[in-house]
PDB file of C-alpha atoms in Angstrom:
ATOM      1  CA  MET C   1     144.903 -84.999 131.006  1.00 32.00           C
ATOM      2  CA  VAL C   2     143.368 -82.535 133.468  1.00 38.00           C
ATOM      3  CA  ILE C   3     139.953 -83.179 134.940  1.00 34.00           C
ATOM      4  CA  LYS C   4     138.354 -79.822 135.633  1.00 40.00           C
ATOM      5  CA  ALA C   5     136.107 -79.320 138.643  1.00 45.00           C
ATOM      6  CA  CYS C   6     132.597 -80.154 137.495  1.00 50.00           C
ATOM      7  CA  LEU C   7     129.594 -78.167 138.724  1.00 67.00           C
ATOM      8  CA  THR C   8     126.235 -79.700 137.793  1.00 79.00           C
ATOM      9  CA  ILE C   9     123.510 -77.073 137.465  1.00 83.00           C
ATOM     10  CA  THR C  10     119.836 -78.058 137.584  1.00 90.00           C
ATOM     11  CA  ILE C  11     118.316 -74.648 138.435  1.00 95.00           C
ATOM     12  CA  ALA C  12     119.593 -71.450 136.749  1.00 95.00           C
ATOM     13  CA  ILE C  13     118.409 -68.049 137.996  1.00 95.00           C
ATOM     14  CA  ASN C  14     119.325 -64.950 135.950  1.00 94.00           C
ATOM     15  CA  VAL C  15     118.428 -61.519 137.319  1.00 95.00           C
ATOM     16  CA  LYS C  16     119.536 -57.893 137.080  1.00 93.00           C
ATOM     17  CA  GLY C  17     119.540 -54.887 139.360  1.00 95.00           C
ATOM     18  CA  THR C  18     120.831 -54.220 142.866  1.00 95.00           C
ATOM     19  CA  ALA C  19     120.677 -57.077 145.353  1.00 96.00           C
ATOM     20  CA  GLY C  20     120.138 -56.453 149.061  1.00 94.00           C
ATOM     21  CA  GLN C  21     121.769 -58.091 152.053  1.00 95.00           C
ATOM     22  CA  SER C  22     122.744 -61.766 151.937  1.00 97.00           C
ATOM     23  CA  PHE C  23     122.129 -62.350 148.237  1.00 98.00           C
ATOM     24  CA  GLY C  24     122.511 -66.077 147.549  1.00 97.00           C
ATOM     25  CA  ALA C  25     122.933 -66.917 151.237  1.00 97.00           C
ATOM     26  CA  PHE C  26     122.970 -70.623 152.066  1.00 97.00           C
ATOM     27  CA  LEU C  27     122.882 -71.498 148.379  1.00 97.00           C
ATOM     28  CA  ALA C  28     122.614 -75.245 147.771  1.00 96.00           C
ATOM     29  CA  GLN C  29     124.271 -77.536 145.283  1.00 94.00           C
ATOM     30  CA  GLY C  30     122.834 -77.527 141.758  1.00 94.00           C
ATOM     31  CA  ILE C  31     121.648 -73.887 141.753  1.00 96.00           C
ATOM     32  CA  SER C  32     123.272 -71.107 139.727  1.00 96.00           C
ATOM     33  CA  ILE C  33     122.483 -67.425 140.293  1.00 96.00           C
ATOM     34  CA  GLU C  34     123.763 -64.802 137.863  1.00 95.00           C
ATOM     35  CA  LEU C  35     123.230 -61.132 138.622  1.00 96.00           C
ATOM     36  CA  GLU C  36     123.797 -58.297 136.170  1.00 95.00           C
ATOM     37  CA  GLY C  37     124.205 -55.418 138.553  1.00 95.00           C
ATOM     38  CA  GLU C  38     125.687 -55.289 142.037  1.00 96.00           C
ATOM     39  CA  GLY C  39     125.355 -56.980 145.395  1.00 97.00           C
ATOM     40  CA  ASN C  40     125.318 -55.657 148.942  1.00 97.00           C
ATOM     41  CA  ASP C  41     126.957 -57.180 152.035  1.00 98.00           C
ATOM     42  CA  TYR C  42     127.064 -60.900 152.854  1.00 98.00           C
ATOM     43  CA  VAL C  43     126.711 -62.212 149.297  1.00 98.00           C
ATOM     44  CA  GLY C  44     126.998 -66.013 149.424  1.00 98.00           C
ATOM     45  CA  LYS C  45     126.909 -66.166 153.211  1.00 98.00           C
ATOM     46  CA  GLY C  46     127.001 -69.776 154.365  1.00 97.00           C
ATOM     47  CA  MET C  47     126.660 -71.135 150.841  1.00 97.00           C
ATOM     48  CA  SER C  48     127.109 -74.894 150.649  1.00 96.00           C
ATOM     49  CA  GLY C  49     127.224 -75.419 146.891  1.00 96.00           C
ATOM     50  CA  GLY C  50     126.027 -73.953 143.631  1.00 96.00           C
ATOM     51  CA  ARG C  51     127.403 -70.935 141.813  1.00 97.00           C
ATOM     52  CA  ILE C  52     127.056 -67.154 142.049  1.00 97.00           C
ATOM     53  CA  ALA C  53     128.227 -64.808 139.305  1.00 96.00           C
ATOM     54  CA  ILE C  54     127.871 -61.023 139.510  1.00 96.00           C
ATOM     55  CA  TYR C  55     128.922 -58.545 136.833  1.00 94.00           C
ATOM     56  CA  GLN C  56     128.101 -54.973 135.878  1.00 91.00           C
ATOM     57  CA  PRO C  57     125.333 -54.070 133.375  1.00 89.00           C
ATOM     58  CA  LYS C  58     126.136 -54.436 129.717  1.00 84.00           C
ATOM     59  CA  ASP C  59     125.964 -50.698 129.000  1.00 85.00           C
ATOM     60  CA  CYS C  60     128.026 -49.634 132.017  1.00 87.00           C
ATOM     61  CA  PRO C  61     131.117 -47.687 130.831  1.00 88.00           C
ATOM     62  CA  ILE C  62     133.230 -48.071 133.979  1.00 87.00           C
ATOM     63  CA  ASN C  63     136.158 -50.431 134.393  1.00 90.00           C
ATOM     64  CA  PRO C  64     134.978 -53.301 136.652  1.00 88.00           C
ATOM     65  CA  ALA C  65     138.500 -53.825 137.988  1.00 89.00           C
ATOM     66  CA  GLU C  66     138.353 -50.347 139.544  1.00 90.00           C
ATOM     67  CA  ASN C  67     134.837 -50.356 140.992  1.00 93.00           C
ATOM     68  CA  ILE C  68     132.937 -52.117 143.771  1.00 95.00           C
ATOM     69  CA  ILE C  69     130.619 -54.930 142.647  1.00 97.00           C
ATOM     70  CA  VAL C  70     129.816 -56.533 146.036  1.00 98.00           C
ATOM     71  CA  GLY C  71     129.896 -55.253 149.603  1.00 98.00           C
ATOM     72  CA  ASN C  72     131.502 -56.407 152.829  1.00 98.00           C
ATOM     73  CA  THR C  73     131.807 -59.848 154.423  1.00 98.00           C
ATOM     74  CA  VAL C  74     131.097 -61.717 151.199  1.00 98.00           C
ATOM     75  CA  LEU C  75     131.219 -65.534 151.442  1.00 98.00           C
ATOM     76  CA  TYR C  76     131.090 -65.424 155.239  1.00 98.00           C
ATOM     77  CA  GLY C  77     131.197 -69.000 156.503  1.00 97.00           C
ATOM     78  CA  ALA C  78     130.827 -70.566 153.031  1.00 98.00           C
ATOM     79  CA  THR C  79     131.589 -74.296 152.915  1.00 97.00           C
ATOM     80  CA  SER C  80     131.535 -75.040 149.170  1.00 96.00           C
ATOM     81  CA  GLY C  81     130.384 -73.712 145.807  1.00 96.00           C
ATOM     82  CA  GLU C  82     131.815 -71.229 143.302  1.00 96.00           C
ATOM     83  CA  CYS C  83     131.589 -67.429 143.060  1.00 97.00           C
ATOM     84  CA  TYR C  84     132.772 -65.116 140.281  1.00 97.00           C
ATOM     85  CA  PHE C  85     132.704 -61.345 140.803  1.00 97.00           C
ATOM     86  CA  SER C  86     133.624 -59.101 137.871  1.00 95.00           C
ATOM     87  CA  GLY C  87     134.649 -56.168 140.038  1.00 96.00           C
ATOM     88  CA  VAL C  88     136.030 -55.299 143.449  1.00 97.00           C
ATOM     89  CA  ALA C  89     134.710 -56.558 146.806  1.00 98.00           C
ATOM     90  CA  GLY C  90     134.578 -54.671 150.099  1.00 97.00           C
ATOM     91  CA  GLU C  91     136.178 -55.579 153.409  1.00 98.00           C
ATOM     92  CA  ARG C  92     136.485 -59.014 155.016  1.00 98.00           C
ATOM     93  CA  PHE C  93     136.065 -60.889 151.752  1.00 98.00           C
ATOM     94  CA  ALA C  94     135.795 -64.683 152.272  1.00 98.00           C
ATOM     95  CA  VAL C  95     135.969 -64.360 156.053  1.00 98.00           C
ATOM     96  CA  ARG C  96     135.687 -67.821 157.631  1.00 97.00           C
ATOM     97  CA  ASN C  97     135.435 -69.425 154.193  1.00 98.00           C
ATOM     98  CA  SER C  98     136.062 -73.142 154.569  1.00 97.00           C
ATOM     99  CA  GLY C  99     135.589 -74.530 151.076  1.00 96.00           C
ATOM    100  CA  ALA C 100     134.199 -72.167 148.432  1.00 97.00           C
ATOM    101  CA  LEU C 101     136.103 -71.266 145.254  1.00 97.00           C
ATOM    102  CA  THR C 102     135.985 -67.653 144.135  1.00 97.00           C
ATOM    103  CA  VAL C 103     137.488 -65.131 141.725  1.00 98.00           C
ATOM    104  CA  VAL C 104     137.315 -61.368 142.371  1.00 98.00           C
ATOM    105  CA  GLU C 105     139.132 -58.385 140.870  1.00 97.00           C
ATOM    106  CA  GLY C 106     140.176 -56.708 144.103  1.00 97.00           C
ATOM    107  CA  VAL C 107     139.289 -56.698 147.808  1.00 98.00           C
ATOM    108  CA  GLY C 108     139.306 -54.278 150.731  1.00 97.00           C
ATOM    109  CA  ASP C 109     140.876 -54.717 154.162  1.00 98.00           C
ATOM    110  CA  HIS C 110     141.022 -58.035 156.035  1.00 98.00           C
ATOM    111  CA  GLY C 111     140.547 -60.283 152.992  1.00 98.00           C
ATOM    112  CA  CYS C 112     140.498 -64.046 153.735  1.00 98.00           C
ATOM    113  CA  GLU C 113     140.255 -63.350 157.460  1.00 98.00           C
ATOM    114  CA  TYR C 114     140.029 -66.588 159.499  1.00 98.00           C
ATOM    115  CA  MET C 115     139.760 -68.602 156.287  1.00 98.00           C
ATOM    116  CA  THR C 116     140.161 -72.348 156.837  1.00 97.00           C
ATOM    117  CA  GLY C 117     139.683 -73.810 153.346  1.00 96.00           C
ATOM    118  CA  GLY C 118     138.740 -73.148 149.753  1.00 96.00           C
ATOM    119  CA  VAL C 119     140.433 -71.111 147.036  1.00 97.00           C
ATOM    120  CA  VAL C 120     140.404 -67.334 146.579  1.00 98.00           C
ATOM    121  CA  VAL C 121     141.759 -65.654 143.435  1.00 98.00           C
ATOM    122  CA  VAL C 122     142.288 -61.878 143.623  1.00 98.00           C
ATOM    123  CA  LEU C 123     143.037 -60.353 140.216  1.00 96.00           C
ATOM    124  CA  GLY C 124     143.959 -56.958 141.603  1.00 95.00           C
ATOM    125  CA  GLN C 125     144.793 -54.934 144.699  1.00 95.00           C
ATOM    126  CA  THR C 126     144.035 -55.939 148.274  1.00 97.00           C
ATOM    127  CA  GLY C 127     143.599 -53.820 151.375  1.00 97.00           C
ATOM    128  CA  ARG C 128     145.650 -54.154 154.541  1.00 97.00           C
ATOM    129  CA  ASN C 129     145.725 -57.107 156.943  1.00 98.00           C
ATOM    130  CA  PHE C 130     145.092 -59.726 154.258  1.00 98.00           C
ATOM    131  CA  ALA C 131     145.014 -63.343 155.556  1.00 98.00           C
ATOM    132  CA  ALA C 132     144.732 -62.417 159.250  1.00 98.00           C
ATOM    133  CA  GLY C 133     144.058 -65.641 161.156  1.00 97.00           C
ATOM    134  CA  MET C 134     144.015 -67.661 157.925  1.00 98.00           C
ATOM    135  CA  SER C 135     144.736 -71.283 158.847  1.00 96.00           C
ATOM    136  CA  GLY C 136     143.806 -73.137 155.645  1.00 96.00           C
ATOM    137  CA  GLY C 137     142.924 -72.845 151.995  1.00 95.00           C
ATOM    138  CA  VAL C 138     144.825 -71.097 149.219  1.00 95.00           C
ATOM    139  CA  ALA C 139     144.775 -67.480 148.057  1.00 97.00           C
ATOM    140  CA  TYR C 140     146.248 -66.373 144.724  1.00 96.00           C
ATOM    141  CA  VAL C 141     146.909 -62.628 144.582  1.00 97.00           C
ATOM    142  CA  LEU C 142     148.047 -60.660 141.545  1.00 95.00           C
ATOM    143  CA  ASP C 143     150.920 -58.542 142.858  1.00 93.00           C
ATOM    144  CA  GLU C 144     151.806 -56.291 139.944  1.00 91.00           C
ATOM    145  CA  ALA C 145     153.396 -53.606 142.139  1.00 91.00           C
ATOM    146  CA  GLY C 146     155.395 -56.104 144.169  1.00 92.00           C
ATOM    147  CA  ASP C 147     154.231 -54.693 147.503  1.00 94.00           C
ATOM    148  CA  PHE C 148     151.590 -57.211 148.570  1.00 96.00           C
ATOM    149  CA  GLU C 149     153.709 -58.483 151.446  1.00 95.00           C
ATOM    150  CA  LYS C 150     153.312 -55.102 153.164  1.00 96.00           C
ATOM    151  CA  ARG C 151     149.539 -55.552 153.250  1.00 97.00           C
ATOM    152  CA  CYS C 152     149.539 -59.241 154.205  1.00 97.00           C
ATOM    153  CA  ASN C 153     149.377 -60.460 157.804  1.00 97.00           C
ATOM    154  CA  MET C 154     152.227 -62.955 157.926  1.00 96.00           C
ATOM    155  CA  ALA C 155     151.434 -64.408 161.352  1.00 96.00           C
ATOM    156  CA  MET C 156     149.971 -67.662 159.989  1.00 96.00           C
ATOM    157  CA  VAL C 157     150.732 -67.723 156.258  1.00 96.00           C
ATOM    158  CA  GLU C 158     153.630 -67.813 153.830  1.00 93.00           C
ATOM    159  CA  ILE C 159     153.895 -66.093 150.462  1.00 93.00           C
ATOM    160  CA  GLU C 160     155.273 -68.022 147.508  1.00 90.00           C
ATOM    161  CA  PRO C 161     155.422 -67.391 143.753  1.00 88.00           C
ATOM    162  CA  ILE C 162     153.462 -69.719 141.482  1.00 85.00           C
ATOM    163  CA  PRO C 163     155.896 -72.066 139.729  1.00 72.00           C
ATOM    164  CA  GLU C 164     155.074 -73.596 136.421  1.00 64.00           C
ATOM    165  CA  GLU C 165     154.010 -77.186 137.055  1.00 51.00           C
ATOM    166  CA  ASP C 166     156.531 -78.547 134.606  1.00 50.00           C
ATOM    167  CA  ASP C 167     159.370 -76.665 136.311  1.00 60.00           C
ATOM    168  CA  MET C 168     158.303 -77.959 139.711  1.00 53.00           C
ATOM    169  CA  LEU C 169     158.288 -81.559 138.499  1.00 55.00           C
ATOM    170  CA  GLU C 170     161.788 -81.110 137.152  1.00 57.00           C
ATOM    171  CA  VAL C 171     163.044 -79.791 140.501  1.00 61.00           C
ATOM    172  CA  ILE C 172     161.320 -82.421 142.643  1.00 59.00           C
ATOM    173  CA  ALA C 173     161.490 -85.567 140.547  1.00 54.00           C
ATOM    174  CA  HIS C 174     163.402 -84.735 137.359  1.00 53.00           C
ATOM    175  CA  GLN C 175     160.231 -85.372 135.371  1.00 50.00           C
ATOM    176  CA  GLY C 176     159.896 -82.092 133.531  1.00 48.00           C
ATOM    177  CA  GLY C 177     158.489 -82.207 130.026  1.00 45.00           C
ATOM    178  CA  ASP C 178     156.185 -85.199 130.443  1.00 43.00           C
ATOM    179  CA  MET C 179     153.077 -83.828 132.180  1.00 39.00           C
ATOM    180  CA  GLU C 180     150.851 -85.607 129.673  1.00 41.00           C
ATOM    181  CA  THR C 181     152.105 -89.005 130.866  1.00 41.00           C
ATOM    182  CA  HIS C 182     151.015 -88.539 134.467  1.00 42.00           C
ATOM    183  CA  GLY C 183     147.421 -89.627 133.947  1.00 41.00           C
ATOM    184  CA  ARG C 184     144.314 -87.801 135.112  1.00 42.00           C
ATOM    185  CA  VAL C 185     144.593 -84.982 137.599  1.00 47.00           C
ATOM    186  CA  HIS C 186     141.860 -83.445 139.752  1.00 56.00           C
ATOM    187  CA  LEU C 187     142.770 -79.812 140.271  1.00 63.00           C
ATOM    188  CA  MET C 188     141.015 -79.427 143.623  1.00 67.00           C
ATOM    189  CA  SER C 189     142.086 -82.674 145.297  1.00 62.00           C
ATOM    190  CA  ASP C 190     145.683 -81.735 146.092  1.00 70.00           C
ATOM    191  CA  MET C 191     146.208 -78.104 147.085  1.00 68.00           C
ATOM    192  CA  THR C 192     149.958 -78.611 147.406  1.00 70.00           C
ATOM    193  CA  ARG C 193     150.364 -78.937 143.626  1.00 76.00           C
ATOM    194  CA  HIS C 194     148.901 -77.823 140.283  1.00 82.00           C
ATOM    195  CA  ASP C 195     148.784 -74.133 141.223  1.00 88.00           C
ATOM    196  CA  ALA C 196     149.306 -72.818 137.703  1.00 88.00           C
ATOM    197  CA  GLN C 197     146.672 -75.123 136.207  1.00 88.00           C
ATOM    198  CA  ARG C 198     144.176 -74.487 138.988  1.00 91.00           C
ATOM    199  CA  LEU C 199     144.571 -70.739 138.639  1.00 93.00           C
ATOM    200  CA  LYS C 200     144.208 -70.898 134.853  1.00 91.00           C
ATOM    201  CA  HIS C 201     141.038 -72.969 135.164  1.00 92.00           C
ATOM    202  CA  LEU C 202     139.377 -70.552 137.614  1.00 95.00           C
ATOM    203  CA  ILE C 203     140.299 -67.473 135.584  1.00 94.00           C
ATOM    204  CA  GLU C 204     138.927 -69.111 132.432  1.00 94.00           C
ATOM    205  CA  ASN C 205     135.642 -69.781 134.260  1.00 93.00           C
ATOM    206  CA  HIS C 206     135.557 -66.169 135.415  1.00 94.00           C
ATOM    207  CA  LYS C 207     136.073 -64.862 131.884  1.00 91.00           C
ATOM    208  CA  ALA C 208     133.586 -67.274 130.321  1.00 90.00           C
ATOM    209  CA  LEU C 209     130.755 -66.364 132.704  1.00 84.00           C
ATOM    210  CA  TYR C 210     131.347 -62.664 132.092  1.00 80.00           C
ATOM    211  CA  GLN C 211     131.225 -63.113 128.319  1.00 78.00           C
ATOM    212  CA  GLN C 212     128.117 -65.312 128.351  1.00 71.00           C
ATOM    213  CA  ARG C 213     125.991 -62.414 129.563  1.00 63.00           C
ATOM    214  CA  GLN C 214     125.856 -61.113 125.966  1.00 50.00           C
ATOM    215  CA  SER C 215     123.523 -63.956 124.970  1.00 53.00           C
ATOM    216  CA  THR C 216     121.574 -64.444 128.206  1.00 51.00           C
ATOM    217  CA  ALA C 217     117.952 -63.415 128.661  1.00 45.00           C
ATOM    218  CA  TYR C 218     117.177 -61.831 132.048  1.00 43.00           C
ATOM    219  CA  PHE C 219     114.098 -61.189 134.064  1.00 40.00           C
ATOM    220  CA  GLY C 220     113.720 -58.784 136.968  1.00 40.00           C
TER     221      GLY C 220
END
């Protein structure tokens, strides 16, 4: 059985429009902020818990995977928490991130720069110099064109495909086919394993938050 990362929310803030600089900066544990609109630079700067979700307005006809939803230097210095951006981020996404979990649909240049921890999921294209100075954490990048390595700074990182967990167990310990007998698993406690399950969990969260906007009441 898989134990999914649990985020307890005691304060939920739902807004719409265009957010200025440092939206959700230094966000604390237990607070959720959902924005129907777009954010500027430094979204989630220094956040130490909680959750931020930003997605385009309901009546917007554009494809979020091809348009900017947040600006530059998002999640600068974040230590924990979760962020879900239904769109593309600017440059230096998750710079100096040391513990936050985030899903975004594309990033500009210098993504995950100097990152030391946390998990970044990029469901689209990246700019150049990705992972420059990255010394920790995990980044999952959708590489449909097969050319991501050309845009990644390989000085301190390695690129690997995501193996199915069952296949990996078979290779390492000849235990393929019996994942259900391994007891409870915490997806964020061991970053050396469970990549496929961790990625699936974060993408499901991303999709669920985007869909929930249909039944959410907002105030501006």
